Amino acid sequence: EAGVTQFPSHSVIEKGQTVTLRCDPISGHDNLYWYRRVMGKEIKFLLHFVKESKQDESGMPNNRFLAERTGGTYSTLKVQPAELEDSGVYFCASSSGTIYGYTFGSGTRLTVV
Amino acid sequence: QKEVEQDPGPLSVPEGAIVSLNCTYSNSAFQYFMWYRQYSRKGPELLMYTYSSGNKEDGRFTAQVDKSSKYISLFIRDSQPSDSATYLCAIPPSGGYQKVTFGTGTKLQVIP
């Protein structure tokens, strides 16, 4: 089966611009998660979708971040406007229902200059 | 205090060595413990998981949990250059199991 696909793999934008990250989960996986790793820090949870609904968005840093999941399939994470501290690697993961089924994508490396 | 603490390393060992990777955690209510492996420019992949205290073995890998001291370990026997990666301990917080709290990860290099 195809894995979790994220794109772009790398994005460099200027402070104040908008960037949209996309995640295509494994087909049939209802659970989709976004995580982020900023330099030198641990990977941190951002939010969790069950199908198209936000189950837990307690990790979203502020209202500059907007996540959507269209029709319970792919998800987008938009950062608007981007700030320097938003730089990091954004990971998407999907699962069929338990934490043990987590499959991560390769991540999107975001650099805000 | 962080929920999960992990020595970031880096750790460099010769091929064939036994590797010990460790994490401590703060919440005694934690029940599930996981180890992820992350190769460079890739996402983390689940390596092993354990429930409560005790050992779990899978090939050259052994995961160990000591709940009395809130200490979890991953041992790698007969380490290989292909084991060179970052190893992350991960714990789902009590009261919820869908999100995971990660340690910072220990970068391991196995030298041929």
PDB file of N, CA and C in Angstrom, chain A residues 37-90:
ATOM      1  N   ARG A  37       8.339  19.510  14.326  1.00  0.00           N
ATOM      2  CA  ARG A  37       9.600  19.530  15.055  1.00  0.00           C
ATOM      3  C   ARG A  37      10.348  20.800  14.693  1.00  0.00           C
ATOM      4  N   VAL A  38      10.554  21.657  15.680  1.00  0.00           N
ATOM      5  CA  VAL A  38      11.405  22.822  15.467  1.00  0.00           C
ATOM      6  C   VAL A  38      12.810  22.454  15.905  1.00  0.00           C
ATOM      7  N   MET A  39      13.784  23.181  15.389  1.00  0.00           N
ATOM      8  CA  MET A  39      15.187  22.787  15.582  1.00  0.00           C
ATOM      9  C   MET A  39      15.546  22.659  17.057  1.00  0.00           C
ATOM     10  N   GLY A  40      16.144  21.527  17.381  1.00  0.00           N
ATOM     11  CA  GLY A  40      16.617  21.322  18.742  1.00  0.00           C
ATOM     12  C   GLY A  40      15.554  20.885  19.728  1.00  0.00           C
ATOM     13  N   LYS A  41      14.319  20.809  19.261  1.00  0.00           N
ATOM     14  CA  LYS A  41      13.228  20.446  20.157  1.00  0.00           C
ATOM     15  C   LYS A  41      12.642  19.093  19.776  1.00  0.00           C
ATOM     16  N   GLU A  42      11.759  18.588  20.622  1.00  0.00           N
ATOM     17  CA  GLU A  42      11.126  17.321  20.328  1.00  0.00           C
ATOM     18  C   GLU A  42       9.976  17.504  19.338  1.00  0.00           C
ATOM     19  N   ILE A  43       9.586  16.401  18.728  1.00  0.00           N
ATOM     20  CA  ILE A  43       8.424  16.396  17.850  1.00  0.00           C
ATOM     21  C   ILE A  43       7.193  16.635  18.714  1.00  0.00           C
ATOM     22  N   LYS A  44       6.390  17.629  18.316  1.00  0.00           N
ATOM     23  CA  LYS A  44       5.227  17.980  19.128  1.00  0.00           C
ATOM     24  C   LYS A  44       3.936  17.837  18.348  1.00  0.00           C
ATOM     25  N   PHE A  45       2.943  17.369  19.012  1.00  0.00           N
ATOM     26  CA  PHE A  45       1.609  17.179  18.464  1.00  0.00           C
ATOM     27  C   PHE A  45       0.979  18.531  18.149  1.00  0.00           C
ATOM     28  N   LEU A  46       0.329  18.610  16.989  1.00  0.00           N
ATOM     29  CA  LEU A  46      -0.427  19.806  16.626  1.00  0.00           C
ATOM     30  C   LEU A  46      -1.926  19.536  16.688  1.00  0.00           C
ATOM     31  N   LEU A  47      -2.383  18.578  15.872  1.00  0.00           N
ATOM     32  CA  LEU A  47      -3.805  18.262  15.935  1.00  0.00           C
ATOM     33  C   LEU A  47      -4.109  16.899  15.341  1.00  0.00           C
ATOM     34  N   HIS A  48      -5.327  16.469  15.579  1.00  0.00           N
ATOM     35  CA  HIS A  48      -5.794  15.145  15.192  1.00  0.00           C
ATOM     36  C   HIS A  48      -7.177  15.259  14.552  1.00  0.00           C
ATOM     37  N   PHE A  49      -7.299  14.685  13.350  1.00  0.00           N
ATOM     38  CA  PHE A  49      -8.587  14.585  12.671  1.00  0.00           C
ATOM     39  C   PHE A  49      -9.108  13.155  12.777  1.00  0.00           C
ATOM     40  N   VAL A  50     -10.405  13.025  12.975  1.00  0.00           N
ATOM     41  CA  VAL A  50     -11.080  11.764  12.721  1.00  0.00           C
ATOM     42  C   VAL A  50     -12.022  12.042  11.560  1.00  0.00           C
ATOM     43  N   LYS A  51     -11.717  11.418  10.460  1.00  0.00           N
ATOM     44  CA  LYS A  51     -12.390  11.751   9.191  1.00  0.00           C
ATOM     45  C   LYS A  51     -12.235  13.249   8.956  1.00  0.00           C
ATOM     46  N   GLU A  52     -13.305  13.978   8.786  1.00  0.00           N
ATOM     47  CA  GLU A  52     -13.157  15.404   8.490  1.00  0.00           C
ATOM     48  C   GLU A  52     -13.260  16.285   9.734  1.00  0.00           C
ATOM     49  N   SER A  53     -13.474  15.671  10.890  1.00  0.00           N
ATOM     50  CA  SER A  53     -13.675  16.438  12.118  1.00  0.00           C
ATOM     51  C   SER A  53     -12.395  16.559  12.927  1.00  0.00           C
ATOM     52  N   LYS A  54     -12.194  17.719  13.529  1.00  0.00           N
ATOM     53  CA  LYS A  54     -11.046  17.923  14.416  1.00  0.00           C
ATOM     54  C   LYS A  54     -11.353  17.298  15.767  1.00  0.00           C
ATOM     55  N   GLN A  55     -10.604  16.269  16.107  1.00  0.00           N
ATOM     56  CA  GLN A  55     -10.797  15.558  17.367  1.00  0.00           C
ATOM     57  C   GLN A  55     -10.066  16.261  18.511  1.00  0.00           C
ATOM     58  N   ASP A  56      -8.886  16.778  18.189  1.00  0.00           N
ATOM     59  CA  ASP A  56      -8.043  17.394  19.211  1.00  0.00           C
ATOM     60  C   ASP A  56      -7.125  18.379  18.503  1.00  0.00           C
ATOM     61  N   GLU A  57      -7.267  19.648  18.797  1.00  0.00           N
ATOM     62  CA  GLU A  57      -6.383  20.653  18.197  1.00  0.00           C
ATOM     63  C   GLU A  57      -5.637  21.419  19.286  1.00  0.00           C
ATOM     64  N   SER A  58      -5.410  20.760  20.396  1.00  0.00           N
ATOM     65  CA  SER A  58      -4.787  21.401  21.547  1.00  0.00           C
ATOM     66  C   SER A  58      -3.345  21.821  21.313  1.00  0.00           C
ATOM     67  N   GLY A  59      -2.701  21.247  20.304  1.00  0.00           N
ATOM     68  CA  GLY A  59      -1.311  21.576  20.043  1.00  0.00           C
ATOM     69  C   GLY A  59      -1.093  22.691  19.036  1.00  0.00           C
ATOM     70  N   MET A  60      -2.146  23.204  18.463  1.00  0.00           N
ATOM     71  CA  MET A  60      -1.997  24.275  17.466  1.00  0.00           C
ATOM     72  C   MET A  60      -1.458  25.514  18.169  1.00  0.00           C
ATOM     73  N   PRO A  61      -0.363  26.090  17.662  1.00  0.00           N
ATOM     74  CA  PRO A  61       0.306  27.165  18.400  1.00  0.00           C
ATOM     75  C   PRO A  61      -0.491  28.468  18.490  1.00  0.00           C
ATOM     76  N   ASN A  62      -1.195  28.828  17.450  1.00  0.00           N
ATOM     77  CA  ASN A  62      -1.954  30.082  17.456  1.00  0.00           C
ATOM     78  C   ASN A  62      -2.877  30.112  16.234  1.00  0.00           C
ATOM     79  N   ASN A  63      -3.622  31.199  16.095  1.00  0.00           N
ATOM     80  CA  ASN A  63      -4.618  31.248  15.019  1.00  0.00           C
ATOM     81  C   ASN A  63      -4.025  31.553  13.656  1.00  0.00           C
ATOM     82  N   ARG A  64      -2.718  31.608  13.563  1.00  0.00           N
ATOM     83  CA  ARG A  64      -2.112  31.726  12.230  1.00  0.00           C
ATOM     84  C   ARG A  64      -2.076  30.368  11.520  1.00  0.00           C
ATOM     85  N   PHE A  65      -2.373  29.328  12.247  1.00  0.00           N
ATOM     86  CA  PHE A  65      -2.358  27.976  11.709  1.00  0.00           C
ATOM     87  C   PHE A  65      -3.795  27.507  11.497  1.00  0.00           C
ATOM     88  N   LEU A  66      -4.061  27.015  10.281  1.00  0.00           N
ATOM     89  CA  LEU A  66      -5.398  26.518   9.978  1.00  0.00           C
ATOM     90  C   LEU A  66      -5.276  25.169   9.292  1.00  0.00           C
ATOM     91  N   ALA A  67      -5.895  24.169   9.879  1.00  0.00           N
ATOM     92  CA  ALA A  67      -5.867  22.834   9.306  1.00  0.00           C
ATOM     93  C   ALA A  67      -7.250  22.454   8.828  1.00  0.00           C
ATOM     94  N   GLU A  68      -7.272  21.786   7.694  1.00  0.00           N
ATOM     95  CA  GLU A  68      -8.539  21.303   7.148  1.00  0.00           C
ATOM     96  C   GLU A  68      -8.327  19.891   6.608  1.00  0.00           C
ATOM     97  N   ARG A  69      -9.423  19.183   6.575  1.00  0.00           N
ATOM     98  CA  ARG A  69      -9.377  17.851   5.978  1.00  0.00           C
ATOM     99  C   ARG A  69     -10.632  17.684   5.134  1.00  0.00           C
ATOM    100  N   THR A  70     -10.426  17.751   3.854  1.00  0.00           N
ATOM    101  CA  THR A  70     -11.537  17.765   2.921  1.00  0.00           C
ATOM    102  C   THR A  70     -12.126  16.373   2.741  1.00  0.00           C
ATOM    103  N   GLY A  71     -13.394  16.227   3.063  1.00  0.00           N
ATOM    104  CA  GLY A  71     -14.090  14.968   2.836  1.00  0.00           C
ATOM    105  C   GLY A  71     -13.460  13.777   3.523  1.00  0.00           C
ATOM    106  N   GLY A  72     -12.705  14.052   4.553  1.00  0.00           N
ATOM    107  CA  GLY A  72     -12.063  12.963   5.279  1.00  0.00           C
ATOM    108  C   GLY A  72     -10.927  12.294   4.536  1.00  0.00           C
ATOM    109  N   THR A  73     -10.419  12.970   3.492  1.00  0.00           N
ATOM    110  CA  THR A  73      -9.315  12.377   2.732  1.00  0.00           C
ATOM    111  C   THR A  73      -8.024  13.121   3.040  1.00  0.00           C
ATOM    112  N   TYR A  74      -7.549  13.936   2.091  1.00  0.00           N
ATOM    113  CA  TYR A  74      -6.293  14.631   2.319  1.00  0.00           C
ATOM    114  C   TYR A  74      -6.500  15.797   3.284  1.00  0.00           C
ATOM    115  N   SER A  75      -5.405  16.272   3.831  1.00  0.00           N
ATOM    116  CA  SER A  75      -5.454  17.387   4.767  1.00  0.00           C
ATOM    117  C   SER A  75      -4.475  18.470   4.327  1.00  0.00           C
ATOM    118  N   THR A  76      -4.809  19.707   4.655  1.00  0.00           N
ATOM    119  CA  THR A  76      -3.898  20.820   4.429  1.00  0.00           C
ATOM    120  C   THR A  76      -3.663  21.549   5.736  1.00  0.00           C
ATOM    121  N   LEU A  77      -2.480  22.091   5.865  1.00  0.00           N
ATOM    122  CA  LEU A  77      -2.127  22.924   7.008  1.00  0.00           C
ATOM    123  C   LEU A  77      -1.594  24.231   6.448  1.00  0.00           C
ATOM    124  N   LYS A  78      -2.328  25.287   6.705  1.00  0.00           N
ATOM    125  CA  LYS A  78      -1.965  26.599   6.182  1.00  0.00           C
ATOM    126  C   LYS A  78      -1.389  27.459   7.290  1.00  0.00           C
ATOM    127  N   VAL A  79      -0.319  28.140   6.987  1.00  0.00           N
ATOM    128  CA  VAL A  79       0.288  29.072   7.934  1.00  0.00           C
ATOM    129  C   VAL A  79       0.213  30.458   7.303  1.00  0.00           C
ATOM    130  N   GLN A  80      -0.502  31.360   7.985  1.00  0.00           N
ATOM    131  CA  GLN A  80      -0.749  32.679   7.401  1.00  0.00           C
ATOM    132  C   GLN A  80      -0.932  33.725   8.493  1.00  0.00           C
ATOM    133  N   PRO A  81      -0.085  34.733   8.584  1.00  0.00           N
ATOM    134  CA  PRO A  81       1.182  34.892   7.881  1.00  0.00           C
ATOM    135  C   PRO A  81       2.293  34.132   8.605  1.00  0.00           C
ATOM    136  N   ALA A  82       3.245  33.647   7.867  1.00  0.00           N
ATOM    137  CA  ALA A  82       4.336  32.875   8.465  1.00  0.00           C
ATOM    138  C   ALA A  82       5.290  33.775   9.237  1.00  0.00           C
ATOM    139  N   GLU A  83       5.777  33.249  10.363  1.00  0.00           N
ATOM    140  CA  GLU A  83       6.762  33.934  11.185  1.00  0.00           C
ATOM    141  C   GLU A  83       8.032  33.079  11.239  1.00  0.00           C
ATOM    142  N   LEU A  84       9.123  33.704  11.641  1.00  0.00           N
ATOM    143  CA  LEU A  84      10.406  33.003  11.663  1.00  0.00           C
ATOM    144  C   LEU A  84      10.345  31.750  12.538  1.00  0.00           C
ATOM    145  N   GLU A  85       9.628  31.841  13.658  1.00  0.00           N
ATOM    146  CA  GLU A  85       9.581  30.705  14.591  1.00  0.00           C
ATOM    147  C   GLU A  85       8.754  29.534  14.078  1.00  0.00           C
ATOM    148  N   ASP A  86       8.112  29.711  12.921  1.00  0.00           N
ATOM    149  CA  ASP A  86       7.345  28.603  12.340  1.00  0.00           C
ATOM    150  C   ASP A  86       8.248  27.630  11.575  1.00  0.00           C
ATOM    151  N   SER A  87       9.490  27.989  11.406  1.00  0.00           N
ATOM    152  CA  SER A  87      10.433  27.099  10.705  1.00  0.00           C
ATOM    153  C   SER A  87      10.560  25.784  11.455  1.00  0.00           C
ATOM    154  N   GLY A  88      10.613  24.706  10.685  1.00  0.00           N
ATOM    155  CA  GLY A  88      10.740  23.385  11.290  1.00  0.00           C
ATOM    156  C   GLY A  88      10.303  22.329  10.297  1.00  0.00           C
ATOM    157  N   VAL A  89      10.189  21.123  10.781  1.00  0.00           N
ATOM    158  CA  VAL A  89       9.707  20.022   9.942  1.00  0.00           C
ATOM    159  C   VAL A  89       8.310  19.648  10.413  1.00  0.00           C
ATOM    160  N   TYR A  90       7.388  19.657   9.467  1.00  0.00           N
ATOM    161  CA  TYR A  90       5.998  19.335   9.750  1.00  0.00           C
ATOM    162  C   TYR A  90       5.712  17.924   9.270  1.00  0.00           C
TER     163      TYR A  90
END
